Coordinates of C-alpha atoms in Angstrom, one line a residue:
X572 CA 0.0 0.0 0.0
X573 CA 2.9 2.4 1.1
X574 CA 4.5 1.8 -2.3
X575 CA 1.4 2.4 -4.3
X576 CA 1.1 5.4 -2.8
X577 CA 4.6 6.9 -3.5
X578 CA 4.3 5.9 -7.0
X579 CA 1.2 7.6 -7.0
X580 CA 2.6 10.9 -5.8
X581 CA 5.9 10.6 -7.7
X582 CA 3.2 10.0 -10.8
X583 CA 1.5 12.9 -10.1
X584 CA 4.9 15.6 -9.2
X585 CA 6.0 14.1 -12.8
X586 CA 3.1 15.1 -14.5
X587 CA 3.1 18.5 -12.9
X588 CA 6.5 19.0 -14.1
X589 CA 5.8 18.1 -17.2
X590 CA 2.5 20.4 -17.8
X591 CA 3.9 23.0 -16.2
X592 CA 7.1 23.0 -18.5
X593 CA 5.3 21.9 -22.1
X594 CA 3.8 25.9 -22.9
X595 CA 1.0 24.4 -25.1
X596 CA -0.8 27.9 -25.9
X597 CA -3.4 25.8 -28.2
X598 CA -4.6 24.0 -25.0
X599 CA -7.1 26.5 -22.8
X600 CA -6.5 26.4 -18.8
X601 CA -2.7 24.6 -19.2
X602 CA -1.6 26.7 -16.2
X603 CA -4.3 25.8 -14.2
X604 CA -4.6 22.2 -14.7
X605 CA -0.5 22.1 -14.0
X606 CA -1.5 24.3 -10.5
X607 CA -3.7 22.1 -9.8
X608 CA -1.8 19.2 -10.5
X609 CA 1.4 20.9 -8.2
X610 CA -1.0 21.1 -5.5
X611 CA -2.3 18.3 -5.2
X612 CA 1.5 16.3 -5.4
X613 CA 2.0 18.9 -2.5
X614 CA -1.1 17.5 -1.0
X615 CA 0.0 13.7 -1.3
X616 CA 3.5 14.2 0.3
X617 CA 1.6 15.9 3.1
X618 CA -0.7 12.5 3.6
X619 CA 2.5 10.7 3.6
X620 CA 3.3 13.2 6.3
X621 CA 0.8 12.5 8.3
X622 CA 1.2 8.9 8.3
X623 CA 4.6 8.5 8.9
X624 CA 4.5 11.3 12.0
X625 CA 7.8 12.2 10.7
X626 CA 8.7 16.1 11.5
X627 CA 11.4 15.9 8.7
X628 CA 8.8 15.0 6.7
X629 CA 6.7 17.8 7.3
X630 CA 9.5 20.4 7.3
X631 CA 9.7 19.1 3.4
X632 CA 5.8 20.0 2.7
X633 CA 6.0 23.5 4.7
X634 CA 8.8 23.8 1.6
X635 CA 7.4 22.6 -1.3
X636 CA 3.9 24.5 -0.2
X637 CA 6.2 27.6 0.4
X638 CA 7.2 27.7 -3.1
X639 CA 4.2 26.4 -4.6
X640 CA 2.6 29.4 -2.8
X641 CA 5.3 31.9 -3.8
X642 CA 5.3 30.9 -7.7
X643 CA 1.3 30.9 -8.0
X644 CA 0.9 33.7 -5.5
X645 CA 3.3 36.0 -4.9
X646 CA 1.4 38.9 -3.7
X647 CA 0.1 36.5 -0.8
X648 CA 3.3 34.7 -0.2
X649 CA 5.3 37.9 0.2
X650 CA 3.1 38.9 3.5
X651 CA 3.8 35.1 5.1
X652 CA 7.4 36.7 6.1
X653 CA 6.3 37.3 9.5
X654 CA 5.8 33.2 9.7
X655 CA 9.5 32.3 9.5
X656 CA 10.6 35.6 11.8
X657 CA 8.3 34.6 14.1
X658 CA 10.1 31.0 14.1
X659 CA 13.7 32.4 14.0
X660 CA 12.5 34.6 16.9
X661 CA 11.6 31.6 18.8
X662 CA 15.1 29.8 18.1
X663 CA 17.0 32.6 18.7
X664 CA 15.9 33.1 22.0
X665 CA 17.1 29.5 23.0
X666 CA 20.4 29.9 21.9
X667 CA 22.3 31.4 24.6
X668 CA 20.6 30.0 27.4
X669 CA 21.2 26.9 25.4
X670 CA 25.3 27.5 25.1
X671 CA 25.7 28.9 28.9
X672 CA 24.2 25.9 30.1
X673 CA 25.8 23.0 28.3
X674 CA 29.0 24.5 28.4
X675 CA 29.3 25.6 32.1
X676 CA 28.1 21.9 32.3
X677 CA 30.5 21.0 30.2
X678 CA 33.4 22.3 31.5
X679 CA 32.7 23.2 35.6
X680 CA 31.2 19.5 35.9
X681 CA 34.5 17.6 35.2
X682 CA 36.8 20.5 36.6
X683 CA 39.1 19.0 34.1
X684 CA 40.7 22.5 32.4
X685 CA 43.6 20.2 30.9
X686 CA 40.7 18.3 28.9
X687 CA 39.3 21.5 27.5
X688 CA 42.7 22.8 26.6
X689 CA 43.2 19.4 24.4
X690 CA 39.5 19.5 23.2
X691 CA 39.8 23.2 21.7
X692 CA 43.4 22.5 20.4
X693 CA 42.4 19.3 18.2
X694 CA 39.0 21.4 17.0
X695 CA 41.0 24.3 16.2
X696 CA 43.5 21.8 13.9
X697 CA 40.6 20.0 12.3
X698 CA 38.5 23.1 11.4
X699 CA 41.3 24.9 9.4
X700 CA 42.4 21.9 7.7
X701 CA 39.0 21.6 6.9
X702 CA 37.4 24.8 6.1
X703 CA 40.8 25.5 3.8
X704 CA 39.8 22.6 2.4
X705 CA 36.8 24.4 1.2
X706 CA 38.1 27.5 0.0
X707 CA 40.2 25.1 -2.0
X708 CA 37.2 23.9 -3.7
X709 CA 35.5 26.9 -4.2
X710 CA 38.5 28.4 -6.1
X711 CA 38.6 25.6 -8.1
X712 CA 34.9 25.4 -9.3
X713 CA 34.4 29.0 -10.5
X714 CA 37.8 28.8 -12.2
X715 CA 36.4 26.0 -14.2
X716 CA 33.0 27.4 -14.8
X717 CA 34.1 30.6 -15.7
X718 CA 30.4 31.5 -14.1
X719 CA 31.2 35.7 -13.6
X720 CA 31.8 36.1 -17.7
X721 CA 29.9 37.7 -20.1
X722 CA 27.4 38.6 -16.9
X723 CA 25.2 42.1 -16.8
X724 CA 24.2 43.3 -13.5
X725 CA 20.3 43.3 -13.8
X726 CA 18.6 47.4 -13.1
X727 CA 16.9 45.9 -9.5
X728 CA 20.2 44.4 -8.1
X729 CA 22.1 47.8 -9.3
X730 CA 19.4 49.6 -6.8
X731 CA 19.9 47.4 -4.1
X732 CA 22.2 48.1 -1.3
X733 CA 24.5 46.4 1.3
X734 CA 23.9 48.9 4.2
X735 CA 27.3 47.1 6.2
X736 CA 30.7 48.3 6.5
X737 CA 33.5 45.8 6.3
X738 CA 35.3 44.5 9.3
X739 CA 39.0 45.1 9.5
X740 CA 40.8 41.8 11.1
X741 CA 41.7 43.8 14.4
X742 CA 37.8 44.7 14.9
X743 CA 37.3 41.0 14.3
X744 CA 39.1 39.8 16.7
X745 CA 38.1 42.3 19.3
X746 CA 34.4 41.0 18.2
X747 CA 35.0 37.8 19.7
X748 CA 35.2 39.2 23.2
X749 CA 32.4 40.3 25.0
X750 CA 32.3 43.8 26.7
X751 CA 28.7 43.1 28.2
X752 CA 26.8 39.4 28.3
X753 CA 23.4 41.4 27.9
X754 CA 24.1 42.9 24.9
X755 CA 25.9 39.9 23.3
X756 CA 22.5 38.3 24.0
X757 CA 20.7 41.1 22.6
X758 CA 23.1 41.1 19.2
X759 CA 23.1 37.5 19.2
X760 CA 26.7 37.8 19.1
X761 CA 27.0 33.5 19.3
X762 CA 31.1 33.3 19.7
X763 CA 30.9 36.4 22.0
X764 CA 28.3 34.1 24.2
X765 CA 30.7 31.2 23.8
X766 CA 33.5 32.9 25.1
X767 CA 31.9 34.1 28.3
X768 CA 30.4 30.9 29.0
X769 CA 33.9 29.2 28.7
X770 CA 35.5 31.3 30.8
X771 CA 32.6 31.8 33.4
X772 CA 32.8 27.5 33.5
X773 CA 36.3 27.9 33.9
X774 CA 35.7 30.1 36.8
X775 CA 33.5 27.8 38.3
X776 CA 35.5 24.9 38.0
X777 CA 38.2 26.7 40.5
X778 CA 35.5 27.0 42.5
X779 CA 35.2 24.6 46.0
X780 CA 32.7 22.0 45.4
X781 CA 30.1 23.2 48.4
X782 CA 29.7 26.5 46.0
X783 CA 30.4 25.2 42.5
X784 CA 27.2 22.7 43.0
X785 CA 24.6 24.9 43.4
X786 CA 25.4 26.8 40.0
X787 CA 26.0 23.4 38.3
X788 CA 22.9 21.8 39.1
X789 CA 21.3 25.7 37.9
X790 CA 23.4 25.2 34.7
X791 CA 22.4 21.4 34.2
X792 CA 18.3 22.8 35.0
X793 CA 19.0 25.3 32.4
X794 CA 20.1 22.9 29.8
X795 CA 17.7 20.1 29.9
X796 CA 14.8 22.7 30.0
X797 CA 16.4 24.2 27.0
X798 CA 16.1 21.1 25.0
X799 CA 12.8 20.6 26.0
X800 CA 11.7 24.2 25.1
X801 CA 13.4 23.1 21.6
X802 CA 11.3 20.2 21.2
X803 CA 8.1 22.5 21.8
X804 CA 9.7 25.2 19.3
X805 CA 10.0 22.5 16.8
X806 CA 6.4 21.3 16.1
X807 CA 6.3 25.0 14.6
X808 CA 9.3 24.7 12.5
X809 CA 7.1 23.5 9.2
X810 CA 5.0 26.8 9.4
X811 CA 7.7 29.1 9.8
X812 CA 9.7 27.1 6.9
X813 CA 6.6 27.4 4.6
X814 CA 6.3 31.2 5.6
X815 CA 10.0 31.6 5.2
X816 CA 9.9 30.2 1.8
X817 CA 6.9 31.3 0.3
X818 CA 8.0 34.7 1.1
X819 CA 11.6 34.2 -0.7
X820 CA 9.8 32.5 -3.8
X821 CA 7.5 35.4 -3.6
X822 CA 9.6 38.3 -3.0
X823 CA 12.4 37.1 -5.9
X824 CA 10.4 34.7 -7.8
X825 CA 12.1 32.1 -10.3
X826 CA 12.3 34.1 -14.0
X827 CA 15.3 36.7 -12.8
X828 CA 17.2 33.8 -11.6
X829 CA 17.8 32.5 -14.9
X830 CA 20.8 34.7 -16.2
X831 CA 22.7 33.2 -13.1
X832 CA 21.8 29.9 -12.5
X833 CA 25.3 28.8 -13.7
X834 CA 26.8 30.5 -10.7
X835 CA 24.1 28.8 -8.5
X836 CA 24.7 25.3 -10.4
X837 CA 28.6 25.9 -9.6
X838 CA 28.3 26.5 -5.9
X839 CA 25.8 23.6 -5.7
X840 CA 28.1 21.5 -7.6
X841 CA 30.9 22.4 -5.3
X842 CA 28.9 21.7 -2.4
X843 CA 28.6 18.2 -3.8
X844 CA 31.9 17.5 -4.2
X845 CA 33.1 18.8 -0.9
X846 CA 30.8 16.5 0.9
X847 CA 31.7 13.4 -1.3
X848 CA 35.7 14.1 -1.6
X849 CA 36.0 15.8 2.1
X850 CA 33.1 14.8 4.7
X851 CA 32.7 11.3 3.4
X852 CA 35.8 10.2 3.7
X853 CA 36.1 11.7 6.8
X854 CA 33.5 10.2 8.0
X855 CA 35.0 6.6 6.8
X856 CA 38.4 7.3 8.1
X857 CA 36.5 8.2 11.6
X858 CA 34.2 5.3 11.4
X859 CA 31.2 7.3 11.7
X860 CA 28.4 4.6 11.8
X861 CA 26.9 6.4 8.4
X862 CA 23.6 5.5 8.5
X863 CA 22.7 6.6 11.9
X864 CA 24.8 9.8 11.5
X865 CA 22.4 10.7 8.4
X866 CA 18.9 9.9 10.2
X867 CA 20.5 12.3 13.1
X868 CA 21.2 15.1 11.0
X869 CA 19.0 15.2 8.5
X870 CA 16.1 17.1 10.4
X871 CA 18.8 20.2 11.6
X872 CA 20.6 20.3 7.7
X873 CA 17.1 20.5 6.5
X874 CA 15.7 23.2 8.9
X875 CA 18.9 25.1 7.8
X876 CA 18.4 24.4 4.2
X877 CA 14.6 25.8 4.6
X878 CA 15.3 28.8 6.6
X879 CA 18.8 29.8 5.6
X880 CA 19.5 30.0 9.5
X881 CA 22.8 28.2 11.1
X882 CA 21.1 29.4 14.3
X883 CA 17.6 27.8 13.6
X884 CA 19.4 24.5 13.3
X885 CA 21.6 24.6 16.2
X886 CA 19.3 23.5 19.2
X887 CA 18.3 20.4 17.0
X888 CA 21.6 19.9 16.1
X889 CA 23.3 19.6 20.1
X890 CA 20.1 17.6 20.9
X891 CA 20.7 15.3 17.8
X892 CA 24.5 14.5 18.5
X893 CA 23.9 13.8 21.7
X894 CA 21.5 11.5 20.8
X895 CA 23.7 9.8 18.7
X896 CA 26.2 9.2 21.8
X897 CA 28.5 12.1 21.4
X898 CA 29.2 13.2 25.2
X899 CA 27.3 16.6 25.9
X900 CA 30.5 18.5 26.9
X901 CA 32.1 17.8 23.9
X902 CA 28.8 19.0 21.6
X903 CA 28.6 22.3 24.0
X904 CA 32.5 23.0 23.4
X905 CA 32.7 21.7 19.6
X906 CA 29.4 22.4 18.0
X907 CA 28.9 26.2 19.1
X908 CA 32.6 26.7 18.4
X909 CA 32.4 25.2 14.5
X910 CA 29.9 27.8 14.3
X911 CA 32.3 30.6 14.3
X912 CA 35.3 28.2 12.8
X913 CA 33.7 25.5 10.9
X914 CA 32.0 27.4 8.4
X915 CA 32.7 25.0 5.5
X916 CA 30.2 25.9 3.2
X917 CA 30.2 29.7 3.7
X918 CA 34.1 29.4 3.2
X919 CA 33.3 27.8 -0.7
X920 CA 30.8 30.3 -0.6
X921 CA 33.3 33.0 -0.1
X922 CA 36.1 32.3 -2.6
X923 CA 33.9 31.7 -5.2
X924 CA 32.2 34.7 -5.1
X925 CA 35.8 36.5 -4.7
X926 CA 36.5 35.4 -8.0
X927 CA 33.0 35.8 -9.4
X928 CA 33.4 39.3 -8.8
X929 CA 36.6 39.6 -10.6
X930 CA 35.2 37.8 -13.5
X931 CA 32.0 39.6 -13.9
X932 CA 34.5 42.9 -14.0
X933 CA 36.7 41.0 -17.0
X934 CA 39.7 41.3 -14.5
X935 CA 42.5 38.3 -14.8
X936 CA 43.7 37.2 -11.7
X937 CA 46.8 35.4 -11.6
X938 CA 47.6 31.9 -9.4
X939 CA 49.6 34.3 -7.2
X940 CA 46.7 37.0 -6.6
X941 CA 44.2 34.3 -6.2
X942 CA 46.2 32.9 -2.9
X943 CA 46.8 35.7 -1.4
X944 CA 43.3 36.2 -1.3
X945 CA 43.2 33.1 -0.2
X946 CA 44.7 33.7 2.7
X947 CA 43.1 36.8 3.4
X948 CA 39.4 34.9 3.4
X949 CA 41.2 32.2 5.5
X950 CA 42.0 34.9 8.3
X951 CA 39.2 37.7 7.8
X952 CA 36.1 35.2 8.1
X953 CA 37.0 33.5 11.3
X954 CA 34.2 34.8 13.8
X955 CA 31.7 36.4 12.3
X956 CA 28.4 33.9 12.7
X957 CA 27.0 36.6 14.5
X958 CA 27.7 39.2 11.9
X959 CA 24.6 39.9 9.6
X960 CA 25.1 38.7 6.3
X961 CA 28.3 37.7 7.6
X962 CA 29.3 36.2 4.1
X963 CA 28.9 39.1 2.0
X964 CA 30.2 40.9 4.2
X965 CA 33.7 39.2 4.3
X966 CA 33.4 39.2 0.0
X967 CA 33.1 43.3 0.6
X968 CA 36.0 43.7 2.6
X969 CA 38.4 41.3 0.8
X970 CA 37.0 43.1 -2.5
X971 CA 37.9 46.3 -1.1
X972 CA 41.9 45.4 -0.4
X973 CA 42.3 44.0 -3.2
X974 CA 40.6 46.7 -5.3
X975 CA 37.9 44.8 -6.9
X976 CA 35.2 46.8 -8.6
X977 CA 32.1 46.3 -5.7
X978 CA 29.6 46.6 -8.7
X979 CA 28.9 42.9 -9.2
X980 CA 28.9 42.1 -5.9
X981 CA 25.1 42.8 -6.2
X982 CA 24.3 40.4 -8.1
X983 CA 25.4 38.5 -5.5
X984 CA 23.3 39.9 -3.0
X985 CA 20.2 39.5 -5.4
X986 CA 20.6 35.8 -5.4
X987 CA 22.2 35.6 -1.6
X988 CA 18.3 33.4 -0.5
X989 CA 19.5 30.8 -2.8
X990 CA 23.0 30.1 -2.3
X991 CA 22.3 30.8 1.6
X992 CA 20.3 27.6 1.9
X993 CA 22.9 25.5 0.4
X994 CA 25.9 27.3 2.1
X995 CA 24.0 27.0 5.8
X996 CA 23.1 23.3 5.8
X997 CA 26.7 22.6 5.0
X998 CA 28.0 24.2 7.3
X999 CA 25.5 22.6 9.7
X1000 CA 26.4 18.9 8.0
X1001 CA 30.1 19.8 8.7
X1002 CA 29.9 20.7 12.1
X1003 CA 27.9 18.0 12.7
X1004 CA 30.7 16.0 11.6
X1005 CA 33.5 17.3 13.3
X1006 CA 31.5 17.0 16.5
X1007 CA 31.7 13.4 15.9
X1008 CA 34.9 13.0 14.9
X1009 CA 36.5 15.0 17.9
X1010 CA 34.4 13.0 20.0
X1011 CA 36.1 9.7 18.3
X1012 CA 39.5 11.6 18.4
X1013 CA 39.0 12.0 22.3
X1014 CA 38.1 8.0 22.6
X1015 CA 34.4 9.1 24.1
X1016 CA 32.6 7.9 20.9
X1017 CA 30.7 4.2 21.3
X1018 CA 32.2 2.0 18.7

């Protein structure tokens, strides 16, 4: 029965692709009957939903009804915004209660400084072998697509602007540190939150036991009614993923993506190949049981595929490694940390839009050129999760040093929804990852 049903709705999604792509002008009411036809495949996968009770599963209909919506009806779908703030709202209010009290956890609970020393040394090594890694790749892939030639910045992106200021390296650094807890809260300045919760643990752990256990058993309160205020937040996350999506689909519809879907099809295709030439064999060489790995994080790397949001997914994400038998100190300490060092796919990201912009200006860079601004993305994009539009911002500022015409940079920032999805839940998927494999580094991984 299960299987005549998904050959029903695979049936139907085919022949709704179909109509909608034949543009048989002789036949009255085409569009409608392929409307129809998209609706109702929408329809089936939600009655699968239901019957499997699968959240996953209904994070993929709030999408596909999200951009159903947004291509029929875009004047509707681009006042659904307030859906997915509303839901972004509600994750980002978890997050630093979330990080203060796994970490102090964490670290107080074992009083083992030594440990954390070790722990944030063999991160530290993994994440720049890996995100290198990445800007690797991304240099590669729009050298080979050539993706910025021969490209005209459309009149609506000219119009648009930035509004952000790049960060020099020394106001980066000085970002990480917090000069009030309140307002990194406030900003949801993530590595800022981090860093006081480290060295508040730390703290603690010098601490005599008679007074270090009341705050740990606050801290360990904290957490687990954290997670449990996640679980409640989640039932919501398929309405704010359809609002959030209907809304982008809406807002930039799908016609003025077609002069540069070659530079979406290269990131994608990079994507690709860094998770089958780098995280997979990672994961081999680890001996990351793969199957359960993939049923843990599929529900966070889609809930940062559908919202764009590294934050939305991070609760889910702690909750789902855990569950998986990584110890909870070592996903408070690694996973929060890989936000702000880890960012694999917003590394790709980066250099290939470095060089995009050089392209679409007709500028030649030579092998030389192209690593020192390697380098320069390698150092400049270190913590700045909490940085909005953190991405395009780093592209801005290595632009600007290396005197790059900002021009095309718009086009970039027309388009920024799209490769944003794929960019986030890599960066979720990598972290994921590494949290794994530290914790299989550190012997604290079941075999």
């Amino acid at each position: 029965m299960k299987n005549k049903f998904l050959a029903a709705t695979i049936a139907v999604a085919t022949l709704a692709i179909a109509v909608s792509l034949l543009n048989l002008e002789f036949i009255a009411n085409v569009s409608i009957a392929a409307e129809i036809l998209r609706w109702l495949g929408v329809a089936l996968i939600a009655v699968s939903a239901f019957r499997r009770r699968s959240l996953t599963a209904w994070i993929l209909v709030g999408l596909l009804a999200g951009a159903e919506l947004g291509h029929d009806w875009p004047n509707i779908a681009v006042k659904l915004q307030f859906l997915g703030i509303i839901f972004l709202r509600l994750i980002r209010v978890i997050i630093a209660p979330l990080l203060f009290g796994t970490l102090v956890v964490g670290i107080a609970g074992h009083a083992n400084l030594k440990k954390v020393g070790r722990l944030g040394l063999k991160s530290l090594i993994y994440f720049e072998i890996v995100s290198t890694i990445a800007l690797l790749i991304g240099f590669a892939a729009i050298n080979i697509s050539r993706a910025g030639e021969g490209v005209h910045l459309p009149p609506s992106a000219a119009t648009e602007s930035l509004n952000a200021a790049p960060h020099s390296a020394t106001q980066l650094i000085v970002d990480i540190f917090p000069e009030n807890i309140a307002k990194a809260v406030a900003e949801n300045q993530v590595l800022q939150v981090v860093v006081f919760s480290i060295l508040f643990a730390m703290a603690l752990a010098l601490v005599p036991e008679p007074k270090r256990r009341p705050m740990l058993s606050f801290a360990e309160s904290l957490s687990e009614t954290m997670f449990k205020f996640t679980n409640i937040v989640m039932y919501a996350s398929p309405i704010g993923v359809f609002g959030a999506v209907a809304y982008t689909v809406g807002h930039l519809g799908l016609g003025v993506m077609l002069p540069l879907l070659k530079l979406l099809a290269t990131m994608y295709v990079a994507l690709v190949v860094f998770i089958t030439c780098v995280l997979f064999p990672i994961a081999l060489l680890a001996r990351v049981p793969l199957k359960k790995f993939l049923n843990a994080v599929s529900e966070p790397v889609t809930i940062a595929f559908a919202t764009a949001s590294s934050e939305a997914a991070l609760p889910r994400a702690m909750e789902q490694m855990e569950s998986l038998g990584v110890p909870r100190e070592t996903v408070a300490f690694v996973l929060p940390t890989g936000y702000s060092f880890n960012l694999d796919g917003s590394s790709l990201y980066q250099s290939l839009a470095l060089i995009f912009i050089a392209q679409a200006a007709g500028i030649h860079l030579t092998i030389t050129q192209q690593a020192v601004m390697l380098l320069t993305l390698l150092i400049s994009s270190k913590g700045t999760a909490g940085v909005a539009r953190a991405s395009l911002v780093i592209v801005l500022a290595a632009a600007t040093s290396f005197h790059l015409p900002t021009e095309p940079l718009f086009l970039l920032f027309a388009i920024d929804q799209l490769m944003d999805m794929g960019r986030t839940a890599v960066n979720v998927l990598g972290n994921c990852l590494a949290t794994v494999v530290i914790a299989r580094w550190e012997h604290e991984f079941p075999q």
